[in-house]
């Protein structure tokens, strides 16, 4: 068997909407047969900034009560692959979705990763994601993990104190460590290609690391200054200060991310080669205009 054809995407927000759009493109091209979007609302979904976006195109949107096993099972009838894109605060619901999906005949579950490597993690934000792997193993549901690094087209916002257009930014550490960035459109293209082209047995219980670009924040800030002609005021936050902030408020995702960016480094290996024609966009090209 080579590739899957019937998909359900849980949520269609920050990353989910791009995956839905790509699957619909591939449906029009004939490599995908069905695209289902599971949502708490019938036709609208919330993105991570709180605005609503309509799911457009030939996708079947199904309202699901995630506390109702029968509701989830019915929605997943005929689905081969579930791609979860729930935000970090909602990753716990994935176990219920996977359990219902197994009964419905789902063959592969893609949990909401799309960031740093979480395998083996047991604490904090990454631990919450890592714990899902154990649940999937216990259920006997095959899974595929996609690690991408931060979104190259989304990170430059006031929420992360990285709105370069404001002229002032903050970053954890000294800003010199390179990390892996990948944009959401590039992630969507890769995920859809791999799931529809690789043999099913090569997808099960496997982690895929992909890299659109490797850059340090200082390299990115310098490129923005050259691109915009504006001088950035950069505040560097010591890791010790980030640790204190995390201890005081462990639910604040921003401090966790800044520490991760300051210490993680780029992916040591990637699976970019599995999509031979993948041509991800450099992170510099995703910086907003001045």
PDB file of C-alpha atoms in Angstrom:
ATOM      1  CA  UNK A   1       0.000   0.000   0.000  1.00  0.00           C
ATOM      2  CA  UNK A   2       1.356   3.450  -0.912  1.00  0.00           C
ATOM      3  CA  UNK A   3       0.060   6.552   0.826  1.00  0.00           C
ATOM      4  CA  UNK A   4      -3.277   7.498   2.330  1.00  0.00           C
ATOM      5  CA  UNK A   5      -6.227   9.236   0.698  1.00  0.00           C
ATOM      6  CA  UNK A   6      -8.859  10.058   3.362  1.00  0.00           C
ATOM      7  CA  UNK A   7      -7.990  12.655   6.007  1.00  0.00           C
ATOM      8  CA  UNK A   8      -9.517  14.386   8.999  1.00  0.00           C
ATOM      9  CA  UNK A   9      -7.938  17.559  10.384  1.00  0.00           C
ATOM     10  CA  UNK A  10      -8.776  18.432  13.977  1.00  0.00           C
ATOM     11  CA  UNK A  11      -9.027  22.198  14.070  1.00  0.00           C
ATOM     12  CA  UNK A  12      -8.107  24.630  11.310  1.00  0.00           C
ATOM     13  CA  UNK A  13      -6.295  27.430  13.093  1.00  0.00           C
ATOM     14  CA  UNK A  14      -2.681  28.617  12.987  1.00  0.00           C
ATOM     15  CA  UNK A  15      -1.239  25.533  11.260  1.00  0.00           C
ATOM     16  CA  UNK A  16      -4.391  23.514  10.617  1.00  0.00           C
ATOM     17  CA  UNK A  17      -5.833  25.891   8.052  1.00  0.00           C
ATOM     18  CA  UNK A  18      -2.703  25.556   5.909  1.00  0.00           C
ATOM     19  CA  UNK A  19      -2.825  21.776   6.085  1.00  0.00           C
ATOM     20  CA  UNK A  20      -6.505  21.795   5.118  1.00  0.00           C
ATOM     21  CA  UNK A  21      -5.799  24.094   2.174  1.00  0.00           C
ATOM     22  CA  UNK A  22      -2.959  21.876   0.947  1.00  0.00           C
ATOM     23  CA  UNK A  23      -5.007  18.692   1.280  1.00  0.00           C
ATOM     24  CA  UNK A  24      -7.754  20.349  -0.753  1.00  0.00           C
ATOM     25  CA  UNK A  25      -5.232  21.290  -3.448  1.00  0.00           C
ATOM     26  CA  UNK A  26      -4.102  17.682  -3.535  1.00  0.00           C
ATOM     27  CA  UNK A  27      -7.708  16.557  -3.666  1.00  0.00           C
ATOM     28  CA  UNK A  28      -8.195  18.688  -6.763  1.00  0.00           C
ATOM     29  CA  UNK A  29      -5.050  17.072  -8.191  1.00  0.00           C
ATOM     30  CA  UNK A  30      -6.406  13.587  -7.509  1.00  0.00           C
ATOM     31  CA  UNK A  31      -4.043  12.354  -4.774  1.00  0.00           C
ATOM     32  CA  UNK A  32      -6.556  12.904  -1.939  1.00  0.00           C
ATOM     33  CA  UNK A  33     -10.121  11.624  -1.924  1.00  0.00           C
ATOM     34  CA  UNK A  34     -11.687  13.154   1.183  1.00  0.00           C
ATOM     35  CA  UNK A  35     -10.913  15.985   3.593  1.00  0.00           C
ATOM     36  CA  UNK A  36     -12.879  16.262   6.833  1.00  0.00           C
ATOM     37  CA  UNK A  37     -12.434  19.108   9.316  1.00  0.00           C
ATOM     38  CA  UNK A  38     -13.457  18.482  12.912  1.00  0.00           C
ATOM     39  CA  UNK A  39     -14.490  21.653  14.701  1.00  0.00           C
ATOM     40  CA  UNK A  40     -16.424  22.756  17.760  1.00  0.00           C
ATOM     41  CA  UNK A  41     -18.405  25.014  15.414  1.00  0.00           C
ATOM     42  CA  UNK A  42     -20.125  24.047  12.182  1.00  0.00           C
ATOM     43  CA  UNK A  43     -18.488  26.364   9.681  1.00  0.00           C
ATOM     44  CA  UNK A  44     -16.099  28.572  11.609  1.00  0.00           C
ATOM     45  CA  UNK A  45     -12.904  27.834  13.481  1.00  0.00           C
ATOM     46  CA  UNK A  46     -10.825  29.996  15.793  1.00  0.00           C
ATOM     47  CA  UNK A  47      -7.238  30.775  14.972  1.00  0.00           C
ATOM     48  CA  UNK A  48      -4.680  31.389  17.720  1.00  0.00           C
ATOM     49  CA  UNK A  49      -5.152  35.150  17.549  1.00  0.00           C
ATOM     50  CA  UNK A  50      -8.843  34.815  18.378  1.00  0.00           C
ATOM     51  CA  UNK A  51     -10.243  35.676  14.947  1.00  0.00           C
ATOM     52  CA  UNK A  52     -12.539  33.417  12.970  1.00  0.00           C
ATOM     53  CA  UNK A  53     -11.789  31.943   9.568  1.00  0.00           C
ATOM     54  CA  UNK A  54     -14.208  30.125   7.304  1.00  0.00           C
ATOM     55  CA  UNK A  55     -13.142  26.717   6.020  1.00  0.00           C
ATOM     56  CA  UNK A  56     -13.382  27.121   2.264  1.00  0.00           C
ATOM     57  CA  UNK A  57     -13.241  24.604  -0.552  1.00  0.00           C
ATOM     58  CA  UNK A  58     -14.360  21.024  -0.887  1.00  0.00           C
ATOM     59  CA  UNK A  59     -13.925  20.054   2.769  1.00  0.00           C
ATOM     60  CA  UNK A  60     -16.557  18.416   4.955  1.00  0.00           C
ATOM     61  CA  UNK A  61     -16.822  20.324   8.241  1.00  0.00           C
ATOM     62  CA  UNK A  62     -18.265  18.307  11.124  1.00  0.00           C
ATOM     63  CA  UNK A  63     -19.240  19.716  14.500  1.00  0.00           C
ATOM     64  CA  UNK A  64     -17.850  17.454  17.217  1.00  0.00           C
ATOM     65  CA  UNK A  65     -18.328  17.287  20.959  1.00  0.00           C
ATOM     66  CA  UNK A  66     -14.879  16.128  22.108  1.00  0.00           C
ATOM     67  CA  UNK A  67     -16.326  14.894  25.393  1.00  0.00           C
ATOM     68  CA  UNK A  68     -18.672  12.563  23.497  1.00  0.00           C
ATOM     69  CA  UNK A  69     -17.002   9.342  22.311  1.00  0.00           C
ATOM     70  CA  UNK A  70     -19.832   8.474  19.916  1.00  0.00           C
ATOM     71  CA  UNK A  71     -19.729  11.945  18.353  1.00  0.00           C
ATOM     72  CA  UNK A  72     -16.017  11.641  17.559  1.00  0.00           C
ATOM     73  CA  UNK A  73     -16.315   8.063  16.301  1.00  0.00           C
ATOM     74  CA  UNK A  74     -19.132   8.957  13.941  1.00  0.00           C
ATOM     75  CA  UNK A  75     -17.205  11.940  12.564  1.00  0.00           C
ATOM     76  CA  UNK A  76     -14.167   9.757  11.807  1.00  0.00           C
ATOM     77  CA  UNK A  77     -15.992   7.021   9.922  1.00  0.00           C
ATOM     78  CA  UNK A  78     -14.100   6.285   6.692  1.00  0.00           C
ATOM     79  CA  UNK A  79     -11.063   8.386   7.700  1.00  0.00           C
ATOM     80  CA  UNK A  80      -7.595   6.871   7.198  1.00  0.00           C
ATOM     81  CA  UNK A  81      -5.476   9.550   8.885  1.00  0.00           C
ATOM     82  CA  UNK A  82      -6.273  12.013  11.664  1.00  0.00           C
ATOM     83  CA  UNK A  83      -4.073  15.123  11.703  1.00  0.00           C
ATOM     84  CA  UNK A  84      -4.405  16.959  14.995  1.00  0.00           C
ATOM     85  CA  UNK A  85      -3.565  20.670  15.069  1.00  0.00           C
ATOM     86  CA  UNK A  86      -4.999  21.531  18.483  1.00  0.00           C
ATOM     87  CA  UNK A  87      -3.124  24.228  20.450  1.00  0.00           C
ATOM     88  CA  UNK A  88      -0.861  23.325  23.352  1.00  0.00           C
ATOM     89  CA  UNK A  89      -3.517  24.000  25.981  1.00  0.00           C
ATOM     90  CA  UNK A  90      -5.791  21.382  24.381  1.00  0.00           C
ATOM     91  CA  UNK A  91      -3.389  18.517  23.606  1.00  0.00           C
ATOM     92  CA  UNK A  92      -4.996  16.382  26.316  1.00  0.00           C
ATOM     93  CA  UNK A  93      -8.098  15.872  24.193  1.00  0.00           C
ATOM     94  CA  UNK A  94      -6.074  13.917  21.629  1.00  0.00           C
ATOM     95  CA  UNK A  95      -6.246  10.672  23.607  1.00  0.00           C
ATOM     96  CA  UNK A  96     -10.042  10.699  23.381  1.00  0.00           C
ATOM     97  CA  UNK A  97      -9.908  11.427  19.662  1.00  0.00           C
ATOM     98  CA  UNK A  98      -7.413   8.617  19.070  1.00  0.00           C
ATOM     99  CA  UNK A  99      -9.470   6.115  21.082  1.00  0.00           C
ATOM    100  CA  UNK A 100     -12.597   6.910  19.107  1.00  0.00           C
ATOM    101  CA  UNK A 101     -10.593   6.919  15.883  1.00  0.00           C
ATOM    102  CA  UNK A 102      -9.301   3.420  16.521  1.00  0.00           C
ATOM    103  CA  UNK A 103     -12.855   2.129  16.827  1.00  0.00           C
ATOM    104  CA  UNK A 104     -13.775   4.004  13.639  1.00  0.00           C
ATOM    105  CA  UNK A 105     -10.937   2.334  11.721  1.00  0.00           C
ATOM    106  CA  UNK A 106      -8.394   5.176  11.639  1.00  0.00           C
ATOM    107  CA  UNK A 107      -5.017   3.798  10.520  1.00  0.00           C
ATOM    108  CA  UNK A 108      -2.653   6.637  11.482  1.00  0.00           C
ATOM    109  CA  UNK A 109      -2.747   9.481  14.003  1.00  0.00           C
ATOM    110  CA  UNK A 110      -0.661  12.635  13.603  1.00  0.00           C
ATOM    111  CA  UNK A 111      -0.590  14.399  16.992  1.00  0.00           C
ATOM    112  CA  UNK A 112      -0.201  18.144  17.279  1.00  0.00           C
ATOM    113  CA  UNK A 113       3.583  18.618  17.238  1.00  0.00           C
ATOM    114  CA  UNK A 114       4.863  21.089  14.608  1.00  0.00           C
ATOM    115  CA  UNK A 115       7.611  22.503  16.820  1.00  0.00           C
ATOM    116  CA  UNK A 116      10.567  21.134  18.754  1.00  0.00           C
ATOM    117  CA  UNK A 117      11.375  17.479  19.436  1.00  0.00           C
ATOM    118  CA  UNK A 118       9.181  16.105  22.242  1.00  0.00           C
ATOM    119  CA  UNK A 119      10.049  12.398  22.254  1.00  0.00           C
ATOM    120  CA  UNK A 120      11.121  11.367  25.739  1.00  0.00           C
ATOM    121  CA  UNK A 121       9.957  14.630  27.329  1.00  0.00           C
ATOM    122  CA  UNK A 122       7.846  14.283  30.478  1.00  0.00           C
ATOM    123  CA  UNK A 123       7.649  17.789  31.953  1.00  0.00           C
ATOM    124  CA  UNK A 124       6.276  21.145  30.897  1.00  0.00           C
ATOM    125  CA  UNK A 125       4.766  22.008  27.530  1.00  0.00           C
ATOM    126  CA  UNK A 126       6.823  19.437  25.626  1.00  0.00           C
ATOM    127  CA  UNK A 127       6.053  16.838  28.284  1.00  0.00           C
ATOM    128  CA  UNK A 128       2.332  17.274  27.654  1.00  0.00           C
ATOM    129  CA  UNK A 129       2.933  16.488  23.989  1.00  0.00           C
ATOM    130  CA  UNK A 130       5.345  13.668  24.756  1.00  0.00           C
ATOM    131  CA  UNK A 131       2.805  11.998  27.001  1.00  0.00           C
ATOM    132  CA  UNK A 132       0.459  11.637  24.029  1.00  0.00           C
ATOM    133  CA  UNK A 133       2.962   9.281  22.377  1.00  0.00           C
ATOM    134  CA  UNK A 134       2.595   6.882  25.296  1.00  0.00           C
ATOM    135  CA  UNK A 135      -1.183   7.059  25.087  1.00  0.00           C
ATOM    136  CA  UNK A 136      -1.105   6.233  21.389  1.00  0.00           C
ATOM    137  CA  UNK A 137       1.204   3.271  22.027  1.00  0.00           C
ATOM    138  CA  UNK A 138      -1.113   1.990  24.767  1.00  0.00           C
ATOM    139  CA  UNK A 139      -4.097   2.283  22.445  1.00  0.00           C
ATOM    140  CA  UNK A 140      -2.243   0.502  19.663  1.00  0.00           C
ATOM    141  CA  UNK A 141      -2.793   3.444  17.307  1.00  0.00           C
ATOM    142  CA  UNK A 142       0.117   3.989  14.859  1.00  0.00           C
ATOM    143  CA  UNK A 143       1.366   7.579  14.759  1.00  0.00           C
ATOM    144  CA  UNK A 144       3.581   9.930  12.765  1.00  0.00           C
ATOM    145  CA  UNK A 145       5.280  12.934  14.378  1.00  0.00           C
ATOM    146  CA  UNK A 146       6.301  16.061  12.481  1.00  0.00           C
ATOM    147  CA  UNK A 147       8.972  18.316  14.009  1.00  0.00           C
ATOM    148  CA  UNK A 148       9.404  21.657  12.271  1.00  0.00           C
ATOM    149  CA  UNK A 149      10.890  24.221  14.621  1.00  0.00           C
ATOM    150  CA  UNK A 150       9.078  27.569  15.069  1.00  0.00           C
ATOM    151  CA  UNK A 151       6.935  28.872  12.226  1.00  0.00           C
ATOM    152  CA  UNK A 152       9.082  31.075   9.992  1.00  0.00           C
ATOM    153  CA  UNK A 153       6.048  33.080   8.902  1.00  0.00           C
ATOM    154  CA  UNK A 154       4.364  33.493  12.285  1.00  0.00           C
ATOM    155  CA  UNK A 155       6.972  34.088  15.003  1.00  0.00           C
ATOM    156  CA  UNK A 156       7.342  37.835  14.378  1.00  0.00           C
ATOM    157  CA  UNK A 157       4.504  39.042  16.572  1.00  0.00           C
ATOM    158  CA  UNK A 158       4.030  41.165  19.712  1.00  0.00           C
ATOM    159  CA  UNK A 159       2.907  38.031  21.577  1.00  0.00           C
ATOM    160  CA  UNK A 160       6.480  36.696  21.470  1.00  0.00           C
ATOM    161  CA  UNK A 161       8.041  40.175  21.842  1.00  0.00           C
ATOM    162  CA  UNK A 162       9.402  39.700  18.320  1.00  0.00           C
ATOM    163  CA  UNK A 163       7.455  42.288  16.343  1.00  0.00           C
ATOM    164  CA  UNK A 164      10.379  43.610  14.314  1.00  0.00           C
ATOM    165  CA  UNK A 165       8.223  46.343  12.771  1.00  0.00           C
ATOM    166  CA  UNK A 166       7.919  47.952  16.227  1.00  0.00           C
ATOM    167  CA  UNK A 167      11.681  48.543  16.320  1.00  0.00           C
ATOM    168  CA  UNK A 168      12.040  46.735  19.664  1.00  0.00           C
ATOM    169  CA  UNK A 169      12.413  42.991  20.217  1.00  0.00           C
ATOM    170  CA  UNK A 170      13.390  40.629  23.046  1.00  0.00           C
ATOM    171  CA  UNK A 171      15.027  37.227  22.804  1.00  0.00           C
ATOM    172  CA  UNK A 172      16.209  34.628  25.288  1.00  0.00           C
ATOM    173  CA  UNK A 173      19.936  33.993  25.627  1.00  0.00           C
ATOM    174  CA  UNK A 174      22.469  35.862  23.523  1.00  0.00           C
ATOM    175  CA  UNK A 175      20.682  35.383  20.184  1.00  0.00           C
ATOM    176  CA  UNK A 176      23.635  33.580  18.595  1.00  0.00           C
ATOM    177  CA  UNK A 177      22.410  29.971  18.626  1.00  0.00           C
ATOM    178  CA  UNK A 178      21.009  28.808  15.306  1.00  0.00           C
ATOM    179  CA  UNK A 179      17.642  27.073  15.360  1.00  0.00           C
ATOM    180  CA  UNK A 180      15.423  25.452  12.753  1.00  0.00           C
ATOM    181  CA  UNK A 181      12.547  27.451  11.229  1.00  0.00           C
ATOM    182  CA  UNK A 182       9.882  26.216   8.794  1.00  0.00           C
ATOM    183  CA  UNK A 183       6.925  28.173   7.440  1.00  0.00           C
ATOM    184  CA  UNK A 184       3.358  26.915   7.731  1.00  0.00           C
ATOM    185  CA  UNK A 185       2.760  26.626   3.959  1.00  0.00           C
ATOM    186  CA  UNK A 186       5.991  24.627   3.629  1.00  0.00           C
ATOM    187  CA  UNK A 187       4.992  22.376   6.545  1.00  0.00           C
ATOM    188  CA  UNK A 188       1.602  21.757   4.978  1.00  0.00           C
ATOM    189  CA  UNK A 189       3.135  20.805   1.627  1.00  0.00           C
ATOM    190  CA  UNK A 190       5.565  18.401   3.264  1.00  0.00           C
ATOM    191  CA  UNK A 191       2.991  16.740   5.522  1.00  0.00           C
ATOM    192  CA  UNK A 192       0.523  16.237   2.695  1.00  0.00           C
ATOM    193  CA  UNK A 193       3.176  14.902   0.319  1.00  0.00           C
ATOM    194  CA  UNK A 194       4.638  12.393   2.764  1.00  0.00           C
ATOM    195  CA  UNK A 195       1.258  11.107   3.910  1.00  0.00           C
ATOM    196  CA  UNK A 196       0.029  10.612   0.358  1.00  0.00           C
ATOM    197  CA  UNK A 197       3.212   9.294  -1.271  1.00  0.00           C
ATOM    198  CA  UNK A 198       5.153   7.194   1.228  1.00  0.00           C
ATOM    199  CA  UNK A 199       4.084   3.574   1.805  1.00  0.00           C
ATOM    200  CA  UNK A 200       1.928   3.291   4.914  1.00  0.00           C
ATOM    201  CA  UNK A 201       4.444   1.064   6.694  1.00  0.00           C
ATOM    202  CA  UNK A 202       7.103   3.777   6.367  1.00  0.00           C
ATOM    203  CA  UNK A 203       4.855   6.272   8.137  1.00  0.00           C
ATOM    204  CA  UNK A 204       3.830   4.322  11.214  1.00  0.00           C
ATOM    205  CA  UNK A 205       5.443   5.129  14.571  1.00  0.00           C
ATOM    206  CA  UNK A 206       7.976   7.417  12.963  1.00  0.00           C
ATOM    207  CA  UNK A 207       9.194  10.954  13.633  1.00  0.00           C
ATOM    208  CA  UNK A 208       9.932  13.294  10.723  1.00  0.00           C
ATOM    209  CA  UNK A 209      12.207  16.292  11.302  1.00  0.00           C
ATOM    210  CA  UNK A 210      12.055  18.936   8.596  1.00  0.00           C
ATOM    211  CA  UNK A 211      13.963  22.193   8.266  1.00  0.00           C
ATOM    212  CA  UNK A 212      12.991  25.115   6.121  1.00  0.00           C
ATOM    213  CA  UNK A 213      16.015  27.110   7.260  1.00  0.00           C
ATOM    214  CA  UNK A 214      18.576  27.324  10.088  1.00  0.00           C
ATOM    215  CA  UNK A 215      19.303  30.812  11.379  1.00  0.00           C
ATOM    216  CA  UNK A 216      20.140  32.539  14.657  1.00  0.00           C
ATOM    217  CA  UNK A 217      17.933  35.392  15.837  1.00  0.00           C
ATOM    218  CA  UNK A 218      20.881  37.759  15.569  1.00  0.00           C
ATOM    219  CA  UNK A 219      21.315  36.768  11.923  1.00  0.00           C
ATOM    220  CA  UNK A 220      17.618  37.373  11.358  1.00  0.00           C
ATOM    221  CA  UNK A 221      17.664  40.748  13.137  1.00  0.00           C
ATOM    222  CA  UNK A 222      20.658  41.856  11.071  1.00  0.00           C
ATOM    223  CA  UNK A 223      18.943  40.775   7.848  1.00  0.00           C
ATOM    224  CA  UNK A 224      15.828  42.714   8.829  1.00  0.00           C
ATOM    225  CA  UNK A 225      17.868  45.841   9.515  1.00  0.00           C
ATOM    226  CA  UNK A 226      19.499  45.542   6.097  1.00  0.00           C
ATOM    227  CA  UNK A 227      16.142  44.847   4.443  1.00  0.00           C
ATOM    228  CA  UNK A 228      14.212  47.629   6.159  1.00  0.00           C
ATOM    229  CA  UNK A 229      16.858  50.241   6.851  1.00  0.00           C
ATOM    230  CA  UNK A 230      15.609  50.343  10.457  1.00  0.00           C
ATOM    231  CA  UNK A 231      17.772  49.797  13.526  1.00  0.00           C
ATOM    232  CA  UNK A 232      16.379  47.253  15.998  1.00  0.00           C
ATOM    233  CA  UNK A 233      16.639  47.674  19.750  1.00  0.00           C
ATOM    234  CA  UNK A 234      17.279  44.129  21.006  1.00  0.00           C
ATOM    235  CA  UNK A 235      16.878  43.078  24.634  1.00  0.00           C
ATOM    236  CA  UNK A 236      18.594  39.806  25.576  1.00  0.00           C
ATOM    237  CA  UNK A 237      17.019  37.850  28.435  1.00  0.00           C
ATOM    238  CA  UNK A 238      19.427  35.648  30.420  1.00  0.00           C
ATOM    239  CA  UNK A 239      18.441  31.995  30.659  1.00  0.00           C
ATOM    240  CA  UNK A 240      18.535  32.266  34.457  1.00  0.00           C
ATOM    241  CA  UNK A 241      15.869  34.972  34.259  1.00  0.00           C
ATOM    242  CA  UNK A 242      13.765  32.819  31.950  1.00  0.00           C
ATOM    243  CA  UNK A 243      14.048  29.936  34.443  1.00  0.00           C
ATOM    244  CA  UNK A 244      12.755  32.210  37.180  1.00  0.00           C
ATOM    245  CA  UNK A 245       9.844  33.362  35.031  1.00  0.00           C
ATOM    246  CA  UNK A 246       8.951  29.762  34.143  1.00  0.00           C
ATOM    247  CA  UNK A 247       9.059  28.757  37.822  1.00  0.00           C
ATOM    248  CA  UNK A 248       6.803  31.679  38.739  1.00  0.00           C
ATOM    249  CA  UNK A 249       4.371  31.132  35.891  1.00  0.00           C
ATOM    250  CA  UNK A 250       4.784  27.690  34.249  1.00  0.00           C
ATOM    251  CA  UNK A 251       1.658  28.202  32.130  1.00  0.00           C
ATOM    252  CA  UNK A 252       3.154  31.126  30.202  1.00  0.00           C
ATOM    253  CA  UNK A 253       4.226  29.529  26.940  1.00  0.00           C
ATOM    254  CA  UNK A 254       6.342  32.501  25.901  1.00  0.00           C
ATOM    255  CA  UNK A 255       9.029  32.071  28.563  1.00  0.00           C
ATOM    256  CA  UNK A 256       9.273  28.377  27.754  1.00  0.00           C
ATOM    257  CA  UNK A 257       9.739  29.103  24.051  1.00  0.00           C
ATOM    258  CA  UNK A 258      12.380  31.766  24.614  1.00  0.00           C
ATOM    259  CA  UNK A 259      14.379  29.341  26.770  1.00  0.00           C
ATOM    260  CA  UNK A 260      13.982  26.606  24.154  1.00  0.00           C
ATOM    261  CA  UNK A 261      15.171  28.934  21.404  1.00  0.00           C
ATOM    262  CA  UNK A 262      18.149  29.981  23.546  1.00  0.00           C
ATOM    263  CA  UNK A 263      19.311  26.426  24.223  1.00  0.00           C
ATOM    264  CA  UNK A 264      17.989  23.937  21.643  1.00  0.00           C
ATOM    265  CA  UNK A 265      20.050  24.452  18.506  1.00  0.00           C
ATOM    266  CA  UNK A 266      19.074  23.270  14.988  1.00  0.00           C
ATOM    267  CA  UNK A 267      17.863  19.754  14.181  1.00  0.00           C
ATOM    268  CA  UNK A 268      20.799  17.350  13.980  1.00  0.00           C
ATOM    269  CA  UNK A 269      19.178  15.406  11.160  1.00  0.00           C
ATOM    270  CA  UNK A 270      16.314  16.123   8.796  1.00  0.00           C
ATOM    271  CA  UNK A 271      13.993  14.185   6.529  1.00  0.00           C
ATOM    272  CA  UNK A 272      13.807  16.879   3.859  1.00  0.00           C
ATOM    273  CA  UNK A 273      15.026  14.359   1.265  1.00  0.00           C
ATOM    274  CA  UNK A 274      11.801  12.373   1.461  1.00  0.00           C
ATOM    275  CA  UNK A 275      10.132  15.147  -0.534  1.00  0.00           C
ATOM    276  CA  UNK A 276      12.623  15.606  -3.405  1.00  0.00           C
ATOM    277  CA  UNK A 277      10.918  18.679  -4.876  1.00  0.00           C
ATOM    278  CA  UNK A 278      10.413  20.450  -1.550  1.00  0.00           C
ATOM    279  CA  UNK A 279      11.855  23.944  -1.766  1.00  0.00           C
ATOM    280  CA  UNK A 280      11.169  25.667   1.570  1.00  0.00           C
ATOM    281  CA  UNK A 281      11.342  29.437   1.746  1.00  0.00           C
ATOM    282  CA  UNK A 282      14.199  31.001   3.759  1.00  0.00           C
ATOM    283  CA  UNK A 283      13.089  32.553   7.036  1.00  0.00           C
ATOM    284  CA  UNK A 284      14.346  35.977   5.933  1.00  0.00           C
ATOM    285  CA  UNK A 285      11.745  36.027   3.168  1.00  0.00           C
ATOM    286  CA  UNK A 286       8.987  35.735   5.762  1.00  0.00           C
ATOM    287  CA  UNK A 287       9.962  38.808   7.759  1.00  0.00           C
ATOM    288  CA  UNK A 288       7.256  41.464   7.611  1.00  0.00           C
ATOM    289  CA  UNK A 289       7.836  44.655   5.700  1.00  0.00           C
ATOM    290  CA  UNK A 290       9.114  47.689   7.565  1.00  0.00           C
TER     291      UNK A 290
END
